[in-house]
């Protein structure tokens, strides 16, 4: 059984010729399959039934989100699906909507991305019925933006926390349970989150729309008041209960009348804690919170004030204890509270008693209405104050760049009894539907016509006629008729209602309006709604009587005074705005704000009226599909264009994608914005049917195309980053290779010099005294010292170190030797040993075999201080004796091939305190008191080395004692390898035609942007050498100019800095030849280097008769010194005194004692010192030095041409020309070329200095090149 690639699993070996089919995985059947289509523009048949079927399929399996292009359709699941976690949120971060399934997070990501990318304000419009999930969608959008918008600053984090804290706070005060929704928004809000240029939130602002304050004093059966009342009465602290006389919710008429104190899924106590926490996050002080709850308590107690009818029909307060407590809460006189609630002050405006004031008692119905009006006014103003207080806390911390708006507003409502509140709510929804139609249907089709785009028109219902029916002044609409009825019959609400009934008859001409006595019907886009006129004019007036304002004005509570700070002026004759006026103005302002931003849409659908997670009401959903216009939306989306923008914006966003419009990140298109935009779309390879060019805009059909453009743009920056990284890595590879070559050269030469020093010292010790072996005089002989690698990891060396017990001591010399061993009764003979020398002693070790194993043991240790002398013969043998102090073992007699090195090593360790005795014999102590001699006899019959027998060594003749080491062998010439290899080197060479280099275009200002001066690096132009001054005072005779050699380019060559670019068959003029294979040539007045294997000599033409030349102008007096090889530019002030430069030439040599210097391309030496290998400066006549080298190219004594140019196998040449000289000194030296002989006497010819052989030449070339680049 063999282990397969799947770790741990075993498979049977395959039988030959049998193909085994992989078994299907049963788990694949349990993978979640997509239900329906995620984007309904892909539906095969577009009708309302197919749309409903697709939504039902997805809703049944928990897929509540579906797209229509960029519009998100959301069907309320009425349960927690667990799809709003942080893990899910991260999946949508940075993704476009096609990469991930439909989700509200995708809409939030799109708005946030577009704001940052296009620098345009964004808004998210959430619409749908009450209970369809609008508030939840808005909360999740805020959750996403807070999570992805970044920002580590404490103020940014504070803004995020405040934005999220507005949800529980405004839900408590602005939401309530209705028959259709347990958390229905009874107000509208438009939250604007402000961002800085980095996309970080710096502030926010909330605009409130039409709080349903009537809910404070009355609700339908099984509905509830605002959540805060139930939270407050259930979870208030004991201190609050004591201070405000607070009791349970069932004790208060305003919140218990509808018989709904508990709601499934709502925990009022927990929500109260969240509300208090949100107040703290927003920044409400304890005093402010206490005043808010005081007002709530006052409202609750106001609802418990009951009126009883007296005999005269007037009202009286049943329990004055309640009014006394209300007076305590709002800090007014108790008697005044009772008076205001039971009577009204009336001032006559007409008749003979104009200006008379009367106290008119109220009946119980009128008194109840006055009480409710006061409660509604307090709560409405309290809610407005909370919103304004939130805005103060969330005020922008810095300048705002862009805004994302989130609209969470009440949904369309149809009840059994619909009144003024439903009219206002449905009117606002009509306005939102009108925006949707304007931006997605009507405006889009009008724009196609205006921009002359080919397009198939789509029919749709335009609800502008319904909006005009409600809001128009001429002819008067519903709001105008209400205002007129209030103005003509302001005293009696019933009379005002009757007046309004009469005025509705004038609206019957509108097909969407139908008057039915005390009711009227409006055919809204969402369905027909029957409105009840009773009480509608009074609600439209929405004004407190003067008595109630006077009551508030007499209060000692400053917070209550603040809530009613905008009390109307009683002396003003101007009619105060009605509720209809205010809602119309608010809706108009909302529309203006939304039209200034780029909208995103979320259309919410309510699947049933029972809030059931399993019931799907097909009839109700078909109705919503119809009035939301989803069918028309799909048709427009499929027939139209998903994205459009002006040519200028398109070019600004995507000019990087085309090489015709950009170069290295700069905009270079010189045509108009339209042609540039068209060029971009062509160069990106987008099919022609995917885009159209309008008059002022470009249109892109599918969002996939736009996403592809965005992906290409993102990839462009990634590619640029990769190119920069690749260039940086090439630079470091180049730098490291330079460093390695310099280090290698330095080590080789430095170590070689050190070894040579040791060898020379050994030669000096034996010089003139002892014949030498021929192999000892070879040039490559090095005194390495530790031949047995005792200091390394070698096995033999490790055994020796262990046997000798060296410990941390380092060996300075180790080698195999033979030692003369005397045996009793026998003649002495040589025996192999190991010799190790340290700074303290000489160790002699021997190997022996014991039990079949070879062991190494220390035989003798000789301290260096005991060695008095070293005895050697004067012949060419390898024998020596270490003469020690008298010892029992005697003096060791060694036969060592490295005797000279051993002797030099011992002398170095002992500071030459050991004497070296050289003679015809060696005298040694055989034992402590027994001396012996070994005689050395010259014997030419010995074929190799020497021979020992009976105290005599026979040795053949050797090299004379005066011999010195042979000179260093000349190294074999080789090719200098290129330093860099990689993708940065451009293609080209004799085998293929190189492409002509693309000239860098001039950067252009972006369309619509102010022109900016583009920083263009000037191309260096080689200035012509100034003619050298003549050495003759008189005018020389006409001189015949020698004809220059002309060459033809055999191949195209793409030059870099300092080189010249050639096209095939270009003709150039030869200026200078260099031995390294590069020639200096001139073409069209410019000079540069080119490879000589690319050039072919053009045969000279037959000479014609020379034409007469005019004599040159009279030169200045000649200098006394010889002419310079290269004349530098002479300032005008010193033209009369020309300077003469003298070229000083030295050979190059490495200094072993010099410190290593790191010299890299483009960088000066790190230690500030000069480069050790560089030519001496050119010294001028006045003593100043010039850094101009004697040759403008790195010379090479190798005498070979470089390989073909395609992989760039040459060092990068220095720049050809210096920058134009003027008042500023030139940064780069000019090419040091001698002037041509034509001004009289030809200048002296200076030969190039020859470089040392071997590696010294490479080092000189590298150092000279590095110095040139550093000087630049």
mmCIF file with all atom_site columns, C-alpha atoms in Angstrom, residues 135-310:
data_model
loop_
_atom_site.group_PDB
_atom_site.id
_atom_site.type_symbol
_atom_site.label_atom_id
_atom_site.label_alt_id
_atom_site.label_comp_id
_atom_site.label_asym_id
_atom_site.label_entity_id
_atom_site.label_seq_id
_atom_site.pdbx_PDB_ins_code
_atom_site.Cartn_x
_atom_site.Cartn_y
_atom_site.Cartn_z
_atom_site.occupancy
_atom_site.B_iso_or_equiv
_atom_site.pdbx_formal_charge
_atom_site.auth_seq_id
_atom_site.auth_comp_id
_atom_site.auth_asym_id
_atom_site.auth_atom_id
_atom_site.pdbx_PDB_model_num
ATOM 1   C CA . UNK A 1 135 ? -35.342 50.655 10.152 1.00 0.00 ? 135 UNK A CA 1
ATOM 2   C CA . UNK A 1 136 ? -33.385 47.411 10.398 1.00 0.00 ? 136 UNK A CA 1
ATOM 3   C CA . UNK A 1 137 ? -31.793 48.029 7.002  1.00 0.00 ? 137 UNK A CA 1
ATOM 4   C CA . UNK A 1 138 ? -30.728 51.525 8.082  1.00 0.00 ? 138 UNK A CA 1
ATOM 5   C CA . UNK A 1 139 ? -29.197 50.132 11.293 1.00 0.00 ? 139 UNK A CA 1
ATOM 6   C CA . UNK A 1 140 ? -27.159 47.568 9.383  1.00 0.00 ? 140 UNK A CA 1
ATOM 7   C CA . UNK A 1 141 ? -25.906 50.181 6.942  1.00 0.00 ? 141 UNK A CA 1
ATOM 8   C CA . UNK A 1 142 ? -24.669 52.273 9.872  1.00 0.00 ? 142 UNK A CA 1
ATOM 9   C CA . UNK A 1 143 ? -23.132 49.129 11.391 1.00 0.00 ? 143 UNK A CA 1
ATOM 10  C CA . UNK A 1 144 ? -21.192 48.405 8.193  1.00 0.00 ? 144 UNK A CA 1
ATOM 11  C CA . UNK A 1 145 ? -19.945 51.946 7.621  1.00 0.00 ? 145 UNK A CA 1
ATOM 12  C CA . UNK A 1 146 ? -18.780 52.224 11.234 1.00 0.00 ? 146 UNK A CA 1
ATOM 13  C CA . UNK A 1 147 ? -16.887 48.949 10.871 1.00 0.00 ? 147 UNK A CA 1
ATOM 14  C CA . UNK A 1 148 ? -15.062 49.635 7.579  1.00 0.00 ? 148 UNK A CA 1
ATOM 15  C CA . UNK A 1 149 ? -14.462 53.381 7.675  1.00 0.00 ? 149 UNK A CA 1
ATOM 16  C CA . UNK A 1 150 ? -11.228 53.057 9.680  1.00 0.00 ? 150 UNK A CA 1
ATOM 17  C CA . UNK A 1 151 ? -9.674  55.823 11.722 1.00 0.00 ? 151 UNK A CA 1
ATOM 18  C CA . UNK A 1 152 ? -7.707  55.293 14.919 1.00 0.00 ? 152 UNK A CA 1
ATOM 19  C CA . UNK A 1 153 ? -8.214  58.799 16.260 1.00 0.00 ? 153 UNK A CA 1
ATOM 20  C CA . UNK A 1 154 ? -10.279 58.985 19.443 1.00 0.00 ? 154 UNK A CA 1
ATOM 21  C CA . UNK A 1 155 ? -12.617 61.624 18.000 1.00 0.00 ? 155 UNK A CA 1
ATOM 22  C CA . UNK A 1 156 ? -13.370 59.385 14.998 1.00 0.00 ? 156 UNK A CA 1
ATOM 23  C CA . UNK A 1 157 ? -14.141 56.445 17.243 1.00 0.00 ? 157 UNK A CA 1
ATOM 24  C CA . UNK A 1 158 ? -16.349 58.719 19.346 1.00 0.00 ? 158 UNK A CA 1
ATOM 25  C CA . UNK A 1 159 ? -18.332 59.770 16.263 1.00 0.00 ? 159 UNK A CA 1
ATOM 26  C CA . UNK A 1 160 ? -18.809 56.116 15.273 1.00 0.00 ? 160 UNK A CA 1
ATOM 27  C CA . UNK A 1 161 ? -20.102 55.259 18.726 1.00 0.00 ? 161 UNK A CA 1
ATOM 28  C CA . UNK A 1 162 ? -22.463 58.232 18.676 1.00 0.00 ? 162 UNK A CA 1
ATOM 29  C CA . UNK A 1 163 ? -23.849 57.328 15.255 1.00 0.00 ? 163 UNK A CA 1
ATOM 30  C CA . UNK A 1 164 ? -24.596 53.815 16.435 1.00 0.00 ? 164 UNK A CA 1
ATOM 31  C CA . UNK A 1 165 ? -26.034 55.128 19.721 1.00 0.00 ? 165 UNK A CA 1
ATOM 32  C CA . UNK A 1 166 ? -28.644 57.189 17.879 1.00 0.00 ? 166 UNK A CA 1
ATOM 33  C CA . UNK A 1 167 ? -30.445 53.978 16.924 1.00 0.00 ? 167 UNK A CA 1
ATOM 34  C CA . UNK A 1 168 ? -31.594 52.845 20.388 1.00 0.00 ? 168 UNK A CA 1
ATOM 35  C CA . UNK A 1 169 ? -32.197 56.423 21.540 1.00 0.00 ? 169 UNK A CA 1
ATOM 36  C CA . UNK A 1 170 ? -34.395 57.505 18.621 1.00 0.00 ? 170 UNK A CA 1
ATOM 37  C CA . UNK A 1 171 ? -36.115 54.139 18.474 1.00 0.00 ? 171 UNK A CA 1
ATOM 38  C CA . UNK A 1 172 ? -37.209 54.571 22.087 1.00 0.00 ? 172 UNK A CA 1
ATOM 39  C CA . UNK A 1 173 ? -38.602 58.060 21.519 1.00 0.00 ? 173 UNK A CA 1
ATOM 40  C CA . UNK A 1 174 ? -39.735 57.718 17.886 1.00 0.00 ? 174 UNK A CA 1
ATOM 41  C CA . UNK A 1 175 ? -40.918 54.129 17.378 1.00 0.00 ? 175 UNK A CA 1
ATOM 42  C CA . UNK A 1 176 ? -43.999 52.295 18.578 1.00 0.00 ? 176 UNK A CA 1
ATOM 43  C CA . UNK A 1 177 ? -45.889 49.074 18.096 1.00 0.00 ? 177 UNK A CA 1
ATOM 44  C CA . UNK A 1 178 ? -48.600 49.252 15.475 1.00 0.00 ? 178 UNK A CA 1
ATOM 45  C CA . UNK A 1 179 ? -50.936 46.633 14.102 1.00 0.00 ? 179 UNK A CA 1
ATOM 46  C CA . UNK A 1 180 ? -48.486 45.922 11.297 1.00 0.00 ? 180 UNK A CA 1
ATOM 47  C CA . UNK A 1 181 ? -45.120 46.350 12.964 1.00 0.00 ? 181 UNK A CA 1
ATOM 48  C CA . UNK A 1 182 ? -43.810 45.898 16.493 1.00 0.00 ? 182 UNK A CA 1
ATOM 49  C CA . UNK A 1 183 ? -41.118 48.533 15.947 1.00 0.00 ? 183 UNK A CA 1
ATOM 50  C CA . UNK A 1 184 ? -42.709 50.951 13.529 1.00 0.00 ? 184 UNK A CA 1
ATOM 51  C CA . UNK A 1 185 ? -40.953 54.278 12.909 1.00 0.00 ? 185 UNK A CA 1
ATOM 52  C CA . UNK A 1 186 ? -43.478 56.977 13.727 1.00 0.00 ? 186 UNK A CA 1
ATOM 53  C CA . UNK A 1 187 ? -41.194 59.652 12.384 1.00 0.00 ? 187 UNK A CA 1
ATOM 54  C CA . UNK A 1 188 ? -38.784 60.036 9.513  1.00 0.00 ? 188 UNK A CA 1
ATOM 55  C CA . UNK A 1 189 ? -35.074 60.705 9.830  1.00 0.00 ? 189 UNK A CA 1
ATOM 56  C CA . UNK A 1 190 ? -32.324 61.443 7.387  1.00 0.00 ? 190 UNK A CA 1
ATOM 57  C CA . UNK A 1 191 ? -28.922 60.684 8.873  1.00 0.00 ? 191 UNK A CA 1
ATOM 58  C CA . UNK A 1 192 ? -25.972 62.325 7.123  1.00 0.00 ? 192 UNK A CA 1
ATOM 59  C CA . UNK A 1 193 ? -22.543 60.928 8.055  1.00 0.00 ? 193 UNK A CA 1
ATOM 60  C CA . UNK A 1 194 ? -19.723 63.330 7.165  1.00 0.00 ? 194 UNK A CA 1
ATOM 61  C CA . UNK A 1 195 ? -16.325 62.017 6.094  1.00 0.00 ? 195 UNK A CA 1
ATOM 62  C CA . UNK A 1 196 ? -12.905 63.577 5.638  1.00 0.00 ? 196 UNK A CA 1
ATOM 63  C CA . UNK A 1 197 ? -10.687 63.040 2.614  1.00 0.00 ? 197 UNK A CA 1
ATOM 64  C CA . UNK A 1 198 ? -9.414  59.758 4.095  1.00 0.00 ? 198 UNK A CA 1
ATOM 65  C CA . UNK A 1 199 ? -12.900 58.269 4.302  1.00 0.00 ? 199 UNK A CA 1
ATOM 66  C CA . UNK A 1 200 ? -13.050 58.566 8.089  1.00 0.00 ? 200 UNK A CA 1
ATOM 67  C CA . UNK A 1 201 ? -16.261 59.758 9.799  1.00 0.00 ? 201 UNK A CA 1
ATOM 68  C CA . UNK A 1 202 ? -15.787 63.143 11.428 1.00 0.00 ? 202 UNK A CA 1
ATOM 69  C CA . UNK A 1 203 ? -19.383 64.099 12.212 1.00 0.00 ? 203 UNK A CA 1
ATOM 70  C CA . UNK A 1 204 ? -23.041 63.465 11.564 1.00 0.00 ? 204 UNK A CA 1
ATOM 71  C CA . UNK A 1 205 ? -26.370 65.268 11.400 1.00 0.00 ? 205 UNK A CA 1
ATOM 72  C CA . UNK A 1 206 ? -29.947 64.059 11.743 1.00 0.00 ? 206 UNK A CA 1
ATOM 73  C CA . UNK A 1 207 ? -32.949 65.733 10.128 1.00 0.00 ? 207 UNK A CA 1
ATOM 74  C CA . UNK A 1 208 ? -36.292 64.799 11.659 1.00 0.00 ? 208 UNK A CA 1
ATOM 75  C CA . UNK A 1 209 ? -39.529 64.563 9.673  1.00 0.00 ? 209 UNK A CA 1
ATOM 76  C CA . UNK A 1 210 ? -43.143 64.592 10.978 1.00 0.00 ? 210 UNK A CA 1
ATOM 77  C CA . UNK A 1 211 ? -43.265 62.889 14.325 1.00 0.00 ? 211 UNK A CA 1
ATOM 78  C CA . UNK A 1 212 ? -46.681 61.264 14.815 1.00 0.00 ? 212 UNK A CA 1
ATOM 79  C CA . UNK A 1 213 ? -47.370 63.153 18.038 1.00 0.00 ? 213 UNK A CA 1
ATOM 80  C CA . UNK A 1 214 ? -51.053 62.159 18.012 1.00 0.00 ? 214 UNK A CA 1
ATOM 81  C CA . UNK A 1 215 ? -49.924 58.721 19.193 1.00 0.00 ? 215 UNK A CA 1
ATOM 82  C CA . UNK A 1 216 ? -48.965 60.286 22.548 1.00 0.00 ? 216 UNK A CA 1
ATOM 83  C CA . UNK A 1 217 ? -52.634 60.799 23.495 1.00 0.00 ? 217 UNK A CA 1
ATOM 84  C CA . UNK A 1 218 ? -54.368 57.924 21.736 1.00 0.00 ? 218 UNK A CA 1
ATOM 85  C CA . UNK A 1 219 ? -53.765 54.619 19.934 1.00 0.00 ? 219 UNK A CA 1
ATOM 86  C CA . UNK A 1 220 ? -55.847 52.001 18.220 1.00 0.00 ? 220 UNK A CA 1
ATOM 87  C CA . UNK A 1 221 ? -56.740 48.849 20.082 1.00 0.00 ? 221 UNK A CA 1
ATOM 88  C CA . UNK A 1 222 ? -53.711 46.533 20.505 1.00 0.00 ? 222 UNK A CA 1
ATOM 89  C CA . UNK A 1 223 ? -51.261 49.265 19.536 1.00 0.00 ? 223 UNK A CA 1
ATOM 90  C CA . UNK A 1 224 ? -48.878 51.023 21.861 1.00 0.00 ? 224 UNK A CA 1
ATOM 91  C CA . UNK A 1 225 ? -47.578 54.487 22.618 1.00 0.00 ? 225 UNK A CA 1
ATOM 92  C CA . UNK A 1 226 ? -43.911 55.300 22.034 1.00 0.00 ? 226 UNK A CA 1
ATOM 93  C CA . UNK A 1 227 ? -41.555 52.720 23.536 1.00 0.00 ? 227 UNK A CA 1
ATOM 94  C CA . UNK A 1 228 ? -39.959 55.143 26.004 1.00 0.00 ? 228 UNK A CA 1
ATOM 95  C CA . UNK A 1 229 ? -43.143 55.394 28.120 1.00 0.00 ? 229 UNK A CA 1
ATOM 96  C CA . UNK A 1 230 ? -43.223 51.652 28.758 1.00 0.00 ? 230 UNK A CA 1
ATOM 97  C CA . UNK A 1 231 ? -39.479 51.494 29.367 1.00 0.00 ? 231 UNK A CA 1
ATOM 98  C CA . UNK A 1 232 ? -39.657 54.395 31.827 1.00 0.00 ? 232 UNK A CA 1
ATOM 99  C CA . UNK A 1 233 ? -42.626 53.104 33.813 1.00 0.00 ? 233 UNK A CA 1
ATOM 100 C CA . UNK A 1 234 ? -41.272 49.533 34.011 1.00 0.00 ? 234 UNK A CA 1
ATOM 101 C CA . UNK A 1 235 ? -37.550 50.050 34.642 1.00 0.00 ? 235 UNK A CA 1
ATOM 102 C CA . UNK A 1 236 ? -37.190 53.463 36.315 1.00 0.00 ? 236 UNK A CA 1
ATOM 103 C CA . UNK A 1 237 ? -34.994 53.615 39.380 1.00 0.00 ? 237 UNK A CA 1
ATOM 104 C CA . UNK A 1 238 ? -36.423 53.991 42.873 1.00 0.00 ? 238 UNK A CA 1
ATOM 105 C CA . UNK A 1 239 ? -35.100 57.516 43.006 1.00 0.00 ? 239 UNK A CA 1
ATOM 106 C CA . UNK A 1 240 ? -36.958 58.415 39.823 1.00 0.00 ? 240 UNK A CA 1
ATOM 107 C CA . UNK A 1 241 ? -40.133 56.806 41.065 1.00 0.00 ? 241 UNK A CA 1
ATOM 108 C CA . UNK A 1 242 ? -39.884 58.862 44.227 1.00 0.00 ? 242 UNK A CA 1
ATOM 109 C CA . UNK A 1 243 ? -39.067 62.097 42.432 1.00 0.00 ? 243 UNK A CA 1
ATOM 110 C CA . UNK A 1 244 ? -41.681 61.827 39.669 1.00 0.00 ? 244 UNK A CA 1
ATOM 111 C CA . UNK A 1 245 ? -44.347 59.828 41.527 1.00 0.00 ? 245 UNK A CA 1
ATOM 112 C CA . UNK A 1 246 ? -43.923 57.109 38.984 1.00 0.00 ? 246 UNK A CA 1
ATOM 113 C CA . UNK A 1 247 ? -46.117 54.012 38.967 1.00 0.00 ? 247 UNK A CA 1
ATOM 114 C CA . UNK A 1 248 ? -46.606 51.022 36.664 1.00 0.00 ? 248 UNK A CA 1
ATOM 115 C CA . UNK A 1 249 ? -47.715 51.428 33.028 1.00 0.00 ? 249 UNK A CA 1
ATOM 116 C CA . UNK A 1 250 ? -51.230 50.283 33.795 1.00 0.00 ? 250 UNK A CA 1
ATOM 117 C CA . UNK A 1 251 ? -51.725 53.342 36.031 1.00 0.00 ? 251 UNK A CA 1
ATOM 118 C CA . UNK A 1 252 ? -51.571 55.831 33.147 1.00 0.00 ? 252 UNK A CA 1
ATOM 119 C CA . UNK A 1 253 ? -54.378 56.501 30.736 1.00 0.00 ? 253 UNK A CA 1
ATOM 120 C CA . UNK A 1 254 ? -52.187 57.499 27.781 1.00 0.00 ? 254 UNK A CA 1
ATOM 121 C CA . UNK A 1 255 ? -50.341 54.134 27.648 1.00 0.00 ? 255 UNK A CA 1
ATOM 122 C CA . UNK A 1 256 ? -52.890 51.658 28.962 1.00 0.00 ? 256 UNK A CA 1
ATOM 123 C CA . UNK A 1 257 ? -55.968 52.673 27.004 1.00 0.00 ? 257 UNK A CA 1
ATOM 124 C CA . UNK A 1 258 ? -55.141 50.377 24.044 1.00 0.00 ? 258 UNK A CA 1
ATOM 125 C CA . UNK A 1 259 ? -54.756 47.321 26.323 1.00 0.00 ? 259 UNK A CA 1
ATOM 126 C CA . UNK A 1 260 ? -51.295 46.419 25.035 1.00 0.00 ? 260 UNK A CA 1
ATOM 127 C CA . UNK A 1 261 ? -48.597 46.690 27.686 1.00 0.00 ? 261 UNK A CA 1
ATOM 128 C CA . UNK A 1 262 ? -46.441 43.723 26.619 1.00 0.00 ? 262 UNK A CA 1
ATOM 129 C CA . UNK A 1 263 ? -45.109 42.855 23.168 1.00 0.00 ? 263 UNK A CA 1
ATOM 130 C CA . UNK A 1 264 ? -43.567 39.542 22.176 1.00 0.00 ? 264 UNK A CA 1
ATOM 131 C CA . UNK A 1 265 ? -39.890 39.968 21.366 1.00 0.00 ? 265 UNK A CA 1
ATOM 132 C CA . UNK A 1 266 ? -39.536 43.337 23.155 1.00 0.00 ? 266 UNK A CA 1
ATOM 133 C CA . UNK A 1 267 ? -37.907 43.573 26.603 1.00 0.00 ? 267 UNK A CA 1
ATOM 134 C CA . UNK A 1 268 ? -38.698 47.080 27.839 1.00 0.00 ? 268 UNK A CA 1
ATOM 135 C CA . UNK A 1 269 ? -36.343 46.848 30.834 1.00 0.00 ? 269 UNK A CA 1
ATOM 136 C CA . UNK A 1 270 ? -33.320 45.891 28.696 1.00 0.00 ? 270 UNK A CA 1
ATOM 137 C CA . UNK A 1 271 ? -34.242 48.524 26.136 1.00 0.00 ? 271 UNK A CA 1
ATOM 138 C CA . UNK A 1 272 ? -34.386 51.140 28.904 1.00 0.00 ? 272 UNK A CA 1
ATOM 139 C CA . UNK A 1 273 ? -30.829 50.269 29.912 1.00 0.00 ? 273 UNK A CA 1
ATOM 140 C CA . UNK A 1 274 ? -29.755 50.605 26.263 1.00 0.00 ? 274 UNK A CA 1
ATOM 141 C CA . UNK A 1 275 ? -31.491 53.983 26.101 1.00 0.00 ? 275 UNK A CA 1
ATOM 142 C CA . UNK A 1 276 ? -29.673 55.261 29.187 1.00 0.00 ? 276 UNK A CA 1
ATOM 143 C CA . UNK A 1 277 ? -26.366 53.990 27.790 1.00 0.00 ? 277 UNK A CA 1
ATOM 144 C CA . UNK A 1 278 ? -27.063 55.733 24.458 1.00 0.00 ? 278 UNK A CA 1
ATOM 145 C CA . UNK A 1 279 ? -27.796 58.987 26.296 1.00 0.00 ? 279 UNK A CA 1
ATOM 146 C CA . UNK A 1 280 ? -24.388 58.712 27.949 1.00 0.00 ? 280 UNK A CA 1
ATOM 147 C CA . UNK A 1 281 ? -22.624 58.009 24.658 1.00 0.00 ? 281 UNK A CA 1
ATOM 148 C CA . UNK A 1 282 ? -24.333 60.971 23.013 1.00 0.00 ? 282 UNK A CA 1
ATOM 149 C CA . UNK A 1 283 ? -23.140 63.148 25.870 1.00 0.00 ? 283 UNK A CA 1
ATOM 150 C CA . UNK A 1 284 ? -26.359 63.987 27.687 1.00 0.00 ? 284 UNK A CA 1
ATOM 151 C CA . UNK A 1 285 ? -25.555 65.056 31.224 1.00 0.00 ? 285 UNK A CA 1
ATOM 152 C CA . UNK A 1 286 ? -27.353 63.630 34.270 1.00 0.00 ? 286 UNK A CA 1
ATOM 153 C CA . UNK A 1 287 ? -29.200 66.941 34.646 1.00 0.00 ? 287 UNK A CA 1
ATOM 154 C CA . UNK A 1 288 ? -30.384 66.806 31.023 1.00 0.00 ? 288 UNK A CA 1
ATOM 155 C CA . UNK A 1 289 ? -31.489 63.192 31.387 1.00 0.00 ? 289 UNK A CA 1
ATOM 156 C CA . UNK A 1 290 ? -33.360 64.053 34.573 1.00 0.00 ? 290 UNK A CA 1
ATOM 157 C CA . UNK A 1 291 ? -35.208 66.903 32.816 1.00 0.00 ? 291 UNK A CA 1
ATOM 158 C CA . UNK A 1 292 ? -36.163 64.592 29.933 1.00 0.00 ? 292 UNK A CA 1
ATOM 159 C CA . UNK A 1 293 ? -37.735 62.110 32.323 1.00 0.00 ? 293 UNK A CA 1
ATOM 160 C CA . UNK A 1 294 ? -39.468 64.956 34.202 1.00 0.00 ? 294 UNK A CA 1
ATOM 161 C CA . UNK A 1 295 ? -41.207 65.942 30.954 1.00 0.00 ? 295 UNK A CA 1
ATOM 162 C CA . UNK A 1 296 ? -42.212 62.324 30.318 1.00 0.00 ? 296 UNK A CA 1
ATOM 163 C CA . UNK A 1 297 ? -43.689 62.083 33.809 1.00 0.00 ? 297 UNK A CA 1
ATOM 164 C CA . UNK A 1 298 ? -45.610 65.322 33.273 1.00 0.00 ? 298 UNK A CA 1
ATOM 165 C CA . UNK A 1 299 ? -47.090 63.920 30.032 1.00 0.00 ? 299 UNK A CA 1
ATOM 166 C CA . UNK A 1 300 ? -48.098 60.677 31.732 1.00 0.00 ? 300 UNK A CA 1
ATOM 167 C CA . UNK A 1 301 ? -49.801 62.571 34.593 1.00 0.00 ? 301 UNK A CA 1
ATOM 168 C CA . UNK A 1 302 ? -51.527 64.909 32.140 1.00 0.00 ? 302 UNK A CA 1
ATOM 169 C CA . UNK A 1 303 ? -53.226 61.872 30.620 1.00 0.00 ? 303 UNK A CA 1
ATOM 170 C CA . UNK A 1 304 ? -54.695 61.032 34.020 1.00 0.00 ? 304 UNK A CA 1
ATOM 171 C CA . UNK A 1 305 ? -56.439 64.414 34.361 1.00 0.00 ? 305 UNK A CA 1
ATOM 172 C CA . UNK A 1 306 ? -60.162 63.727 34.020 1.00 0.00 ? 306 UNK A CA 1
ATOM 173 C CA . UNK A 1 307 ? -62.925 66.259 33.513 1.00 0.00 ? 307 UNK A CA 1
ATOM 174 C CA . UNK A 1 308 ? -66.452 66.000 34.813 1.00 0.00 ? 308 UNK A CA 1
ATOM 175 C CA . UNK A 1 309 ? -69.382 67.967 33.501 1.00 0.00 ? 309 UNK A CA 1
ATOM 176 C CA . UNK A 1 310 ? -71.067 70.363 35.911 1.00 0.00 ? 310 UNK A CA 1
#
